[in-house]
XYZ file of C-alpha atoms in Angstrom:
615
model
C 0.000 0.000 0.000
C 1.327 3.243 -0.719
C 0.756 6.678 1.371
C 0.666 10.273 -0.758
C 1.389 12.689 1.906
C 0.266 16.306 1.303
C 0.481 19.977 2.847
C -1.801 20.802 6.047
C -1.328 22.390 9.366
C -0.484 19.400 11.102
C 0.684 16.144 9.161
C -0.803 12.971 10.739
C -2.090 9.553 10.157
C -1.715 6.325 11.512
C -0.384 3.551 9.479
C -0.952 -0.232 10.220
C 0.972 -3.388 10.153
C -0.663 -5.282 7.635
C -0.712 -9.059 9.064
C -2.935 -11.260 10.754
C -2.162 -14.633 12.071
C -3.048 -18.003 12.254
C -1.373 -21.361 12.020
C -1.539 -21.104 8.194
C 0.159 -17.547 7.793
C 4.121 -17.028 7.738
C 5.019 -14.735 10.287
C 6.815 -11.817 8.110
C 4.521 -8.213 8.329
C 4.879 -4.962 6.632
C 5.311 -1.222 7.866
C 3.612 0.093 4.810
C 6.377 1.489 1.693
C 8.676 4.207 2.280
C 7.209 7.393 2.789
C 8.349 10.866 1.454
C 6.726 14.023 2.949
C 6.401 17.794 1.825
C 9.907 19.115 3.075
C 8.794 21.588 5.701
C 5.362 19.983 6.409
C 5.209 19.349 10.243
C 5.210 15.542 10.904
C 3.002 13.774 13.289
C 2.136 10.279 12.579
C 1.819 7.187 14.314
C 3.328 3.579 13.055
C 0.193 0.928 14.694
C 0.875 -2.882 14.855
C -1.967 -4.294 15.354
C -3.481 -6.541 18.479
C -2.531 -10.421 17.903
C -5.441 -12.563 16.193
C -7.229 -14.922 19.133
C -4.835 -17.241 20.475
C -1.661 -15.435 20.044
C 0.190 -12.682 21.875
C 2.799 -10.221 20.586
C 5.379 -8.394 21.692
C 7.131 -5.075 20.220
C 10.794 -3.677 20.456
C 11.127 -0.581 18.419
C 14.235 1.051 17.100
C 14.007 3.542 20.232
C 13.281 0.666 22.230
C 9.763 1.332 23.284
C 7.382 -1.896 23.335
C 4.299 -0.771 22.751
C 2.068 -1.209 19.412
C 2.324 1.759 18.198
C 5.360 4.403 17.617
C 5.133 8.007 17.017
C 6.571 9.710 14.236
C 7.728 13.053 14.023
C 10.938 13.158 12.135
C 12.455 12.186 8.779
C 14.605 8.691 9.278
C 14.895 4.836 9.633
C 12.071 3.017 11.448
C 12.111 -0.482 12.744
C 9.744 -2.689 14.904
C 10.586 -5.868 15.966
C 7.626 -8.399 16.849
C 7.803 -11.553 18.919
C 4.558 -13.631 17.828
C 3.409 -16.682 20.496
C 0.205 -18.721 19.831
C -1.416 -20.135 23.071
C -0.021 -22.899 24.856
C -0.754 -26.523 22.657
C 0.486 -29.200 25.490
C -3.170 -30.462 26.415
C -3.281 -31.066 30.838
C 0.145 -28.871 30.980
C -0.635 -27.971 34.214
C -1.786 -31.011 35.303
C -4.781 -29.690 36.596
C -6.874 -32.928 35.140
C -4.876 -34.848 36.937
C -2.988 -38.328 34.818
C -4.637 -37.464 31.521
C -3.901 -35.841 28.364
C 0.365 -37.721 28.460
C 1.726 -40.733 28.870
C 4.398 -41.956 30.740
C 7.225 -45.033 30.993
C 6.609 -44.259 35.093
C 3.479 -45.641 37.061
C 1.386 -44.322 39.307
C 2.278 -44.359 42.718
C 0.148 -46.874 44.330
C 1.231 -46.895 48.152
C 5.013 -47.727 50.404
C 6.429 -46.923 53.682
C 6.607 -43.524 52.329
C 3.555 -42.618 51.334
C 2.131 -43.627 47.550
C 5.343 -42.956 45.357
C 7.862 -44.923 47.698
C 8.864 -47.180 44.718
C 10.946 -45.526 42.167
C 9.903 -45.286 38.771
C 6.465 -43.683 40.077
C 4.783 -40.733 39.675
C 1.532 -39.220 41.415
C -0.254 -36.061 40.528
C -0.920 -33.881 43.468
C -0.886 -30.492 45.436
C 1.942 -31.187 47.995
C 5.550 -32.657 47.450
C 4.955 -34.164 51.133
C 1.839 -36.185 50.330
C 3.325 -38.566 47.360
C 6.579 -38.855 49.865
C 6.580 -38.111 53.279
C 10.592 -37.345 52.705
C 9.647 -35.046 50.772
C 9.741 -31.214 51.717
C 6.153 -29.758 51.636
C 5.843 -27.276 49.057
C 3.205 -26.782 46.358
C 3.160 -26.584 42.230
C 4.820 -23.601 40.845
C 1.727 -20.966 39.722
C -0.622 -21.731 42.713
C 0.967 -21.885 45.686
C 0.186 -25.144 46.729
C -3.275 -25.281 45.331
C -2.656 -26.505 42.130
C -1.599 -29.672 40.779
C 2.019 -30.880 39.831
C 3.544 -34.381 38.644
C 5.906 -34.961 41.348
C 8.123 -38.138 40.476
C 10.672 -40.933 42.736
C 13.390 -41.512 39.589
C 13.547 -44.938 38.131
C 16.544 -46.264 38.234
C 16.302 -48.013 34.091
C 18.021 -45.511 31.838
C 15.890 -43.380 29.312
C 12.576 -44.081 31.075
C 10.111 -41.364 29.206
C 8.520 -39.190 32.496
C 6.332 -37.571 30.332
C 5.303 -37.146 26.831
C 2.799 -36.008 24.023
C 2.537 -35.683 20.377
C 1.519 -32.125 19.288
C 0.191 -31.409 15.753
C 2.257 -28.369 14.483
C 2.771 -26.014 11.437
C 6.252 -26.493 9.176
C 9.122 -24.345 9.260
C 7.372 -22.592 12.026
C 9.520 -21.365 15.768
C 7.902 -23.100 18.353
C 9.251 -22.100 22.382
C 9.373 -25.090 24.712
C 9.586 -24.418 28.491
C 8.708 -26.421 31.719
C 9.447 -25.530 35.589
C 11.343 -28.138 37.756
C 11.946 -28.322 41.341
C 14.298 -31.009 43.215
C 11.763 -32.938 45.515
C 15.367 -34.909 47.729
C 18.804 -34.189 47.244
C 21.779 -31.997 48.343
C 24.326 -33.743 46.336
C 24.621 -33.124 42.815
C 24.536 -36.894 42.142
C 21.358 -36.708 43.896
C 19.637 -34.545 41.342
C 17.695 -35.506 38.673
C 19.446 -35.092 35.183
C 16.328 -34.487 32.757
C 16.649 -34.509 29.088
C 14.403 -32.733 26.875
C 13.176 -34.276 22.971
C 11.131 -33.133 20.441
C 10.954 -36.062 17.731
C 13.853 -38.171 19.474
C 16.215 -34.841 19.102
C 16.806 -33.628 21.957
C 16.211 -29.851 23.061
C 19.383 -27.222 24.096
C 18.693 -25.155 26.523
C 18.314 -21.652 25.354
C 21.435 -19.670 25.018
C 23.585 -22.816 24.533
C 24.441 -25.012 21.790
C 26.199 -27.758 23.895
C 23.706 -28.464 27.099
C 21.386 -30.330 25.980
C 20.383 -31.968 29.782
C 18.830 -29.980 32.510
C 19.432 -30.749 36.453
C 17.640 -28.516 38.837
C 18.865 -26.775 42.096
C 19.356 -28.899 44.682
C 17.773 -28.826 48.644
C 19.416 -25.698 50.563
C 21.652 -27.098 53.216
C 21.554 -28.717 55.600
C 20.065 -31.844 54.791
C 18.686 -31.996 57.891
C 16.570 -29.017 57.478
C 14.507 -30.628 54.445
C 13.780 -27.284 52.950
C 12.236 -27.194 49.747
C 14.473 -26.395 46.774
C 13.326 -23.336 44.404
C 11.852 -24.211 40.918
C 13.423 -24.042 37.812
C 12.950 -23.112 34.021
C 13.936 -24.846 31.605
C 13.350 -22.991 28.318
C 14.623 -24.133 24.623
C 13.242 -23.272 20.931
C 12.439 -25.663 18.174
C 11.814 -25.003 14.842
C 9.405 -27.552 13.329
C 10.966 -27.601 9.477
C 8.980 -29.794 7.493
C 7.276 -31.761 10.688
C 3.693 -31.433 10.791
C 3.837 -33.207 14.719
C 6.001 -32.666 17.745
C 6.479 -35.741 19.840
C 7.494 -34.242 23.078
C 9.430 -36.350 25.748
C 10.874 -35.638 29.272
C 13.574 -38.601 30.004
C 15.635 -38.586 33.533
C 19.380 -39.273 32.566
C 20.111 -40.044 36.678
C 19.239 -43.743 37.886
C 20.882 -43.543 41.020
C 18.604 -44.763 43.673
C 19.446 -41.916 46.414
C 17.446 -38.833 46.045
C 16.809 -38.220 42.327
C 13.530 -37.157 42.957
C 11.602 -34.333 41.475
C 8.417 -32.292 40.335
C 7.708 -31.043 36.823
C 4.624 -28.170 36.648
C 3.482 -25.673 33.627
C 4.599 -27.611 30.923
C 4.257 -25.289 27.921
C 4.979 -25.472 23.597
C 4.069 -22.684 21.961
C 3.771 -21.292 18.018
C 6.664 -18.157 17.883
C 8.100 -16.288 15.461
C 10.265 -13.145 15.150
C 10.675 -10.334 12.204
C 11.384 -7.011 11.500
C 10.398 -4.221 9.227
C 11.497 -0.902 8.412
C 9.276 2.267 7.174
C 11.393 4.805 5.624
C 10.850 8.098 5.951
C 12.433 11.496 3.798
C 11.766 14.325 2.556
C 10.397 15.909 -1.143
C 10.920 19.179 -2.033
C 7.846 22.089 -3.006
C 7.669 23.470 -6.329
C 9.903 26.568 -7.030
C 9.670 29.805 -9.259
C 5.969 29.578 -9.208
C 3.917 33.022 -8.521
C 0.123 33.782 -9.017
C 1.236 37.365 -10.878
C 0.667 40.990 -9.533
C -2.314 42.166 -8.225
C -4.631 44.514 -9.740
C -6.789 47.452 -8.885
C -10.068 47.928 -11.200
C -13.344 49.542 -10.724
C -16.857 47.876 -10.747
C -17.759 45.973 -14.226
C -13.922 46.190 -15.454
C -12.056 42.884 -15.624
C -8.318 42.168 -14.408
C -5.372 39.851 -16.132
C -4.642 36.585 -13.658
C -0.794 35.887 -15.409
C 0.479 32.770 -12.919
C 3.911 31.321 -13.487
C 4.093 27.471 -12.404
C 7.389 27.361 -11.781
C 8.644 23.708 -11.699
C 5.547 22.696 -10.512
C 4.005 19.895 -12.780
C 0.718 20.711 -11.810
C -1.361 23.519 -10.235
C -5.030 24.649 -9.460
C -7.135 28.063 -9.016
C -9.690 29.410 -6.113
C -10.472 31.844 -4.843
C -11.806 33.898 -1.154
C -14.831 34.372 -1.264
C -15.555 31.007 -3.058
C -16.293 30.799 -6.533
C -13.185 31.118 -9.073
C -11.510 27.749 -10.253
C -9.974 27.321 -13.187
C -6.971 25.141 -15.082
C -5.629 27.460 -17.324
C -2.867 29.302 -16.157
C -3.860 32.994 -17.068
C -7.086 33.787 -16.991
C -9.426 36.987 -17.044
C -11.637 37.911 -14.417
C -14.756 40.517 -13.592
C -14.870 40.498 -9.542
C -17.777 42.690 -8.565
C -16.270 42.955 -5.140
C -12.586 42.804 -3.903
C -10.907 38.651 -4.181
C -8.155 37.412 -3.623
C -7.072 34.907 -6.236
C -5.320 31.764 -4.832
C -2.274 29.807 -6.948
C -1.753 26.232 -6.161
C 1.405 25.016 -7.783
C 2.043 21.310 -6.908
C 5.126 19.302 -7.245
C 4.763 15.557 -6.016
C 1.683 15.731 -4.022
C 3.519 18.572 -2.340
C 1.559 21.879 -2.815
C 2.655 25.574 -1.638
C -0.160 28.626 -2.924
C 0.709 32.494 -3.750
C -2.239 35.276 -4.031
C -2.462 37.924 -6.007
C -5.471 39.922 -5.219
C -8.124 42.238 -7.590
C -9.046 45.443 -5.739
C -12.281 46.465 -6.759
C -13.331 50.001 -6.032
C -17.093 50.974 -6.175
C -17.796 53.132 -9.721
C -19.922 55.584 -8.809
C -23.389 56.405 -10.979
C -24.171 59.930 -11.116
C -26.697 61.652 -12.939
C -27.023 64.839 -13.963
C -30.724 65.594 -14.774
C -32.426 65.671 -17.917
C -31.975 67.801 -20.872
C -33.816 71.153 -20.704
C -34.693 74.523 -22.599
C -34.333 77.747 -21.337
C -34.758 81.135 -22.756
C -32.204 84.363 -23.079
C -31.196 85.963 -19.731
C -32.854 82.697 -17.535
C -31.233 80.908 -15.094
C -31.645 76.886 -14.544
C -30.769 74.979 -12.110
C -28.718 71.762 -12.277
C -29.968 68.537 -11.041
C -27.262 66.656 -10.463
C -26.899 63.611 -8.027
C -22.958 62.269 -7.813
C -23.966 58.654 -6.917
C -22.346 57.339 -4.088
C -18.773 59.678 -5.943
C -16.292 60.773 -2.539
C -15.496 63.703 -5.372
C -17.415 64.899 -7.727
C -17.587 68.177 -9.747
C -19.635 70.262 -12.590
C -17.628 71.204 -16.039
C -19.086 72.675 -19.355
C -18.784 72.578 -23.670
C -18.273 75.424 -24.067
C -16.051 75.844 -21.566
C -16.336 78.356 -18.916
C -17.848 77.222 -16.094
C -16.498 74.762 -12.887
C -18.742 73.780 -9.621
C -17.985 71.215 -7.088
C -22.009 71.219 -6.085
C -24.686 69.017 -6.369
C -27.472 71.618 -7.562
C -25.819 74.671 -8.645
C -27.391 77.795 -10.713
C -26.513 78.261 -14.007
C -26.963 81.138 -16.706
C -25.544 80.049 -20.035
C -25.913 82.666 -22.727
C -25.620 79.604 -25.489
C -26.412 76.372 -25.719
C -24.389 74.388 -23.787
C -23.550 70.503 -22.359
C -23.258 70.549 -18.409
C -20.958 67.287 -17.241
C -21.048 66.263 -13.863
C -17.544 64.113 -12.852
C -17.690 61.761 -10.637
C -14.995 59.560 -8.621
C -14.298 56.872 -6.301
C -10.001 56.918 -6.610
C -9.452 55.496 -9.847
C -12.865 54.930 -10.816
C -14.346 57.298 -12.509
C -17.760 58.226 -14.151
C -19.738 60.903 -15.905
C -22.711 61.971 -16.838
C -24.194 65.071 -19.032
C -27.176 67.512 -19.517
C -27.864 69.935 -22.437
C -29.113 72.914 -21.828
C -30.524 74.893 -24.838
C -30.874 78.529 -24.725
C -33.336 79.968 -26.595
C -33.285 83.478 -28.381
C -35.506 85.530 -26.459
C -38.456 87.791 -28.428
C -38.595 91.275 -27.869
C -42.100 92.670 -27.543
C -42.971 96.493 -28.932
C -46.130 98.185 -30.408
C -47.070 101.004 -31.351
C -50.877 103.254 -30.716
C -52.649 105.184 -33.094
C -56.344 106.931 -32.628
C -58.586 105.823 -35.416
C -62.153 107.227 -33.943
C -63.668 108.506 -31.475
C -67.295 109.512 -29.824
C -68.290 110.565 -26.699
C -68.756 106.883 -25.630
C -66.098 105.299 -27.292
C -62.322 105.202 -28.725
C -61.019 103.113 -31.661
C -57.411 102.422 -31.551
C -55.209 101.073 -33.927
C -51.915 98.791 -32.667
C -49.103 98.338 -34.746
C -47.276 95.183 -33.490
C -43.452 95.713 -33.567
C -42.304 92.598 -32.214
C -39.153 90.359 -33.015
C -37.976 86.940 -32.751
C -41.371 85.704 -32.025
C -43.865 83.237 -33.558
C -47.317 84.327 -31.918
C -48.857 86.919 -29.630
C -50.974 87.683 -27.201
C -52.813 91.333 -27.018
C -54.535 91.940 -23.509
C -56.234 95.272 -23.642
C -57.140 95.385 -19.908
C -60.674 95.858 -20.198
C -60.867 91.977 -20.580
C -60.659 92.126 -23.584
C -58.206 89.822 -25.509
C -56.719 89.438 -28.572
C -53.996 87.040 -30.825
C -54.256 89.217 -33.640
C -50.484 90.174 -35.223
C -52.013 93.716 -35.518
C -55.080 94.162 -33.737
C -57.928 97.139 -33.361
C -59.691 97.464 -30.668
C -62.483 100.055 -29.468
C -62.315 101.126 -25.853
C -66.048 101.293 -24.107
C -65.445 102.972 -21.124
C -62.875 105.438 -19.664
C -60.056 104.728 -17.630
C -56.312 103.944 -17.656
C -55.768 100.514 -18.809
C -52.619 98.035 -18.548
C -52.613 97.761 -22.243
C -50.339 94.356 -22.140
C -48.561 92.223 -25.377
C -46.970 89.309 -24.921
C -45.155 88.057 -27.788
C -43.810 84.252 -27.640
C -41.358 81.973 -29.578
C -40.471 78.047 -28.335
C -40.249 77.989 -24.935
C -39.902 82.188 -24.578
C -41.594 84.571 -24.310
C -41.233 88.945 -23.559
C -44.240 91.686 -22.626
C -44.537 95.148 -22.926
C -46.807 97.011 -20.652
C -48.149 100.386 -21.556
C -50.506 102.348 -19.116
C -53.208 103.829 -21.546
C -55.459 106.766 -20.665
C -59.293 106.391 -22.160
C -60.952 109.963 -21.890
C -64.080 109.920 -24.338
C -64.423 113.777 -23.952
C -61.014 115.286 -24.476
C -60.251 113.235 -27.188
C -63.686 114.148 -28.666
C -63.233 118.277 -28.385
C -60.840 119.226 -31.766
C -60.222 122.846 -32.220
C -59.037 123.853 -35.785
C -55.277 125.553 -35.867
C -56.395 128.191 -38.856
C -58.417 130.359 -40.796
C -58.439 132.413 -43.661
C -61.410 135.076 -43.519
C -61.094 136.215 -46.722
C -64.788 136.428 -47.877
C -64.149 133.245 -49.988
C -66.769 131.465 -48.386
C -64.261 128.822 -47.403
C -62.832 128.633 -43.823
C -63.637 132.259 -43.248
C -64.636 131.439 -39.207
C -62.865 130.051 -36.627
C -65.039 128.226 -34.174
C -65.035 124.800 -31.961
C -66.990 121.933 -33.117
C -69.641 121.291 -30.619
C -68.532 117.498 -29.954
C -69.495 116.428 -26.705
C -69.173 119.685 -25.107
C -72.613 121.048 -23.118
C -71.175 124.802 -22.740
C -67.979 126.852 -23.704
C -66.583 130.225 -23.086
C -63.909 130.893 -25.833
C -61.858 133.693 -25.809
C -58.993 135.236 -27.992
C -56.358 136.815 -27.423
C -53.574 138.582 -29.871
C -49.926 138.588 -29.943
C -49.894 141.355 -27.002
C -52.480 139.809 -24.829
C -55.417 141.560 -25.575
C -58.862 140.003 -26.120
C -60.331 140.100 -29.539
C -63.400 138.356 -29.522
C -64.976 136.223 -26.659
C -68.251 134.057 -27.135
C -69.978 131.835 -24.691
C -72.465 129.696 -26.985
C -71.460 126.338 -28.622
C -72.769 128.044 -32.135
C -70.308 131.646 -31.728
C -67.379 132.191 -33.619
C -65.210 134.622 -34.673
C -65.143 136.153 -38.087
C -61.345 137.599 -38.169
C -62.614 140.889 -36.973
C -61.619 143.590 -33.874
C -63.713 146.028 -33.829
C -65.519 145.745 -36.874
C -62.097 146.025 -38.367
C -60.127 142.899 -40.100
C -57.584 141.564 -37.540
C -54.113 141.645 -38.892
C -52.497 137.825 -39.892
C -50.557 136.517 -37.118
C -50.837 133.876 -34.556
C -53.751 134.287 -31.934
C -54.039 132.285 -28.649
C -57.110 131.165 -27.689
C -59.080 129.167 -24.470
C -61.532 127.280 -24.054
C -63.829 126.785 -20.342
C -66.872 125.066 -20.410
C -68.727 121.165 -19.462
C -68.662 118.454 -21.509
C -72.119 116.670 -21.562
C -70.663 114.426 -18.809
C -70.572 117.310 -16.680
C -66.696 116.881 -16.835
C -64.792 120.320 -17.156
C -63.506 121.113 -20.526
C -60.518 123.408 -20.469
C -58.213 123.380 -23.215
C -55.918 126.235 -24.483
C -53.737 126.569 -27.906
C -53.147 128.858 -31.042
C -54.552 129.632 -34.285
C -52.558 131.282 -37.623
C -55.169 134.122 -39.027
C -54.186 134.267 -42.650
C -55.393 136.724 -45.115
């Protein structure tokens, strides 16, 4: 199995030994393969054997001599573990505890003496205490209990190579198998006393561990003194066997000594076992990142622009895009993009499964949307005012075509004398945005007229307007008497006396100008005409000078000559004067006359002026 390590804040994961056992499985395991990691990556694994498979027990030595299952790693190097497999104990009754069964034996049962039931040699009895299968015996019990438990205790025989004990075990080839049984001396001080056992697996007989010559075992003998008939300590005996192509193990205990003074003894916990040994080593070094790699420069645009990613992989052989906030991937290495707010782009460059990132991030400033109204008319000499709103601008600011005119407010005034484009700037930094009104200026009219008497009565007056107007395209006569008029040139006959607002307005697109001219309506001074001349000359033709009754009710008229002197006076509305003083013809010359009387409104009539008397 292979393990691809990559970049993260801590490095960790826990690798197992891949092997199980049982009686048909080789004992050689696995670490895993040899493991590179990112150079720089923090490393924090763990190395797990696992737990034995039912039946078996291991043990664990690793190369820094812990003995645990697992082993932490946290550096680049050599790891070992050594494990020490042992399958269950397969001698059937090895601790005797059912008593005579489950072995066989060239020794009898003890069946009774002067000594208790093993007094004979050559027997054997199965029991809890030395001292009750010899009563020279020491009391002392089997070796795991105490006392309590069972334990073959044996008087030697004294025939060479009689089998104490023995049993055929089925077993796996070319397997390790550990052998082991405790002994303790039951009588004897002497070393010829002492038992001399010999240990066989399949007639060969078993060295003791550690040795390759002793192939006999004799355990300690009684302390001293005799006397004191302590019991002796027990002993292990401990050897390995491997079972090469044997599929059975015929196991035999055989005491060497037949001397017929002491050579007695007790065997307990006899114990064959499945084990095997082997070690494995996990490599671990380091890989290098990827080099020379870069995500490119960042960028500063404005809302609804787009920005240039231009990565460089380096020696990376592979490499990815994304992006905070989410969203951006891509597996091209440049690459255009439209952020609507401020991202940071992120480049992955990989080399090996090991992965290292640059960012190069795409300011976005807010473009601002200003408006600046909508187009408009005005007329000559008007001011307007600018609508202008700067949209969410931190600067903003008014310019004009034609040029002329600057304004860093929102709403100013304006009074262009031409036509002219208004642009509002806007900015947020770099971005930038404008927008633009037109103002039209329209030429103005000019509104002038003219008044002319055409008739008049003693109830009325018919005037005549003469429309002078320029620059205009219609009109609009009010004659302040409520009367109205569009007429270019109007007439108009005034019914009542009074001054009135006489009032034209004259208009073109979108202007417009008045004139206002106070008019006084008098029906009886405009009514009372006095003639300037006369020539009495007998020609019957302007020979009198006299004032047309009109609307007059009474008159006095008098004249006066050059030096102030009256020459004729009348006070009817038929008298006149005939060019005479004194009966005599008046000289030619300029006369002054005046005129006091009522009209028939009972106004006052007074009026004075001059007359030429020709001849």
């Amino acid at each position: 199995m292979k393990y691809k390590f990559t970049k993260s804040a801590l490095f960790s994961f826990a690798l197992l030994v891949l092997c199980s056992f049982g009686f048909a499985q080789t004992c050689p395991y696995s670490l895993g393969n040899d493991t590179a990691i990112c150079q720089g990556v923090p490393i924090n694994f763990s190395l797990i054997v696992p737990a034995a498979a039912t039946g078996f027990t291991q043990t664990y030595l690793w190369d820094n001599s812990t003995t645990t299952a697992t082993r932490n790693v946290n550096a680049y190097g050599n790891y070992y573990c050594k494990v020490t497999r042992k399958g269950t104990n397969k001698v059937t009754n090895g601790n005797f505890s059912s008593g005579n069964n489950g072995f066989t034996s060239g020794y009898i049962v003890g069946t009774g003496g002067s000594f208790g039931p093993i007094s004979a040699a050559g027997t054997y009895l199965v029991t809890t205490n030395a001292s009750i299968a010899h009563t020279n015996f020491p009391s002392f019990g089997n070796h795991t209990t105490t006392g309590t438990g069972n334990m073959m205790v044996v008087n030697g025989s004294q025939n060479p190579n009689t089998s104490v004990w023995c049993q055929t075990i089925p077993v796996t080839p070319n397997l390790n198998y550990n052998f082991s049984t405790w002994v303790a001396t039951c009588k004897g001080t002497l070393t010829a006393e002492l038992a001399v056992l010999q240990f066989s697996i399949n007639g060969v007989p078993l060295f003791l561990n550690g040795s390759t010559t002793q192939n006999t075992f004799t355990p300690p003998p009684q302390p001293l003194p005799a006397s004191s008939n302590l019991p002796a300590p027990w002993a292990l005996f401990a050897a390995t066997w491997n079972s090469g192509a044997n599929t059975s193990a015929s196991i035999c205990i055989v005491n060497q000594n037949t001397t017929g003074s002491g050579n007695d003894f007790a065997l307990d916990d006899i114990f064959f076992q499945e084990v095997c040994e082997y070690t494995d080593t996990l490599k671990v070094t380091p890989k290098p990142f990827p080099t020379g790699y870069n995500a490119g420069l960042d960028a500063v645009i404005c809302s609804g622009q787009t920005a240039n990613l231009n990565a460089n992989n380096g020696d990376g052989s592979a490499f990815s895009w994304s992006s905070v906030p989410p969203g951006f991937s891509s597996s091209t290495l440049n690459n255009t993009v439209n952020p609507t707010d401020t991202t940071a782009y992120i480049f992955t460059s990989e080399l090996n499964g090991c992965k290292k990132s640059d960012t190069a991030t795409v300011y976005v400033g807010a473009t601002p949307v200003p408006s600046a109204g909508t187009d408009d008319a005005i007329c000559e000499g008007q001011s307007y005012t600018l609508n202008g709103n700067p949209g969410g601008a931190a600067v903003f600011g008014w310019t004009s075509l034609p040029a002329g005119f600057t304004s860093n407010q929102a709403t100013p005034q304006v009074s262009p004398l031409v036509t002219t484009e208004f642009i509002l700037t806007a900015s947020n930094g770099n971005c930038v945005a404008t927008a633009s009104v037109k103002i039209d200026v329209n030429t103005s009219p000019v509104a002038d007229f003219t008044v002319a008497p055409l008739d008049s009565s003693c109830n009325s007056y018919s005037l005549s307007f003469t429309n002078n107007s320029t620059n205009s395209l219609s009109y609009f006569w009010d004659f302040g008497d409520g009367e109205l008029s569009s007429d270019v040139t109007p007439i108009h006959t005034y019914t009542s006396q009074n001054i009135f607002n006489l009032q034209l307005t004259a208009k073109n697109t979108g202007c417009s100008d008045t004139k206002i001219l106070p008019l006084k309506i008098a029906f009886s001074e405009n009514s009372l005409f006095v003639p300037n001349s006369f020539t009495p000359n007998n020609d019957l033709k302007n020979d009198t000078f006299y004032i047309p009754k009109g609307c007059l009710k009474s008159a006095v008229v008098s004249i006066y000559d050059r030096w102030g002197q009256l020459a004729k006076r009348w006070d009817t509305l038929s008298g006149n004067w005939d060019g005479k003083v004194g009966g005599f013809p008046a000289p030619e010359g300029v006369y002054v006359y005046t005129i006091d009387g009522f009209f028939l409104s009972g106004e006052r009539a007074r009026k004075k002026g001059t007359i030429t008397l020709y001849r």
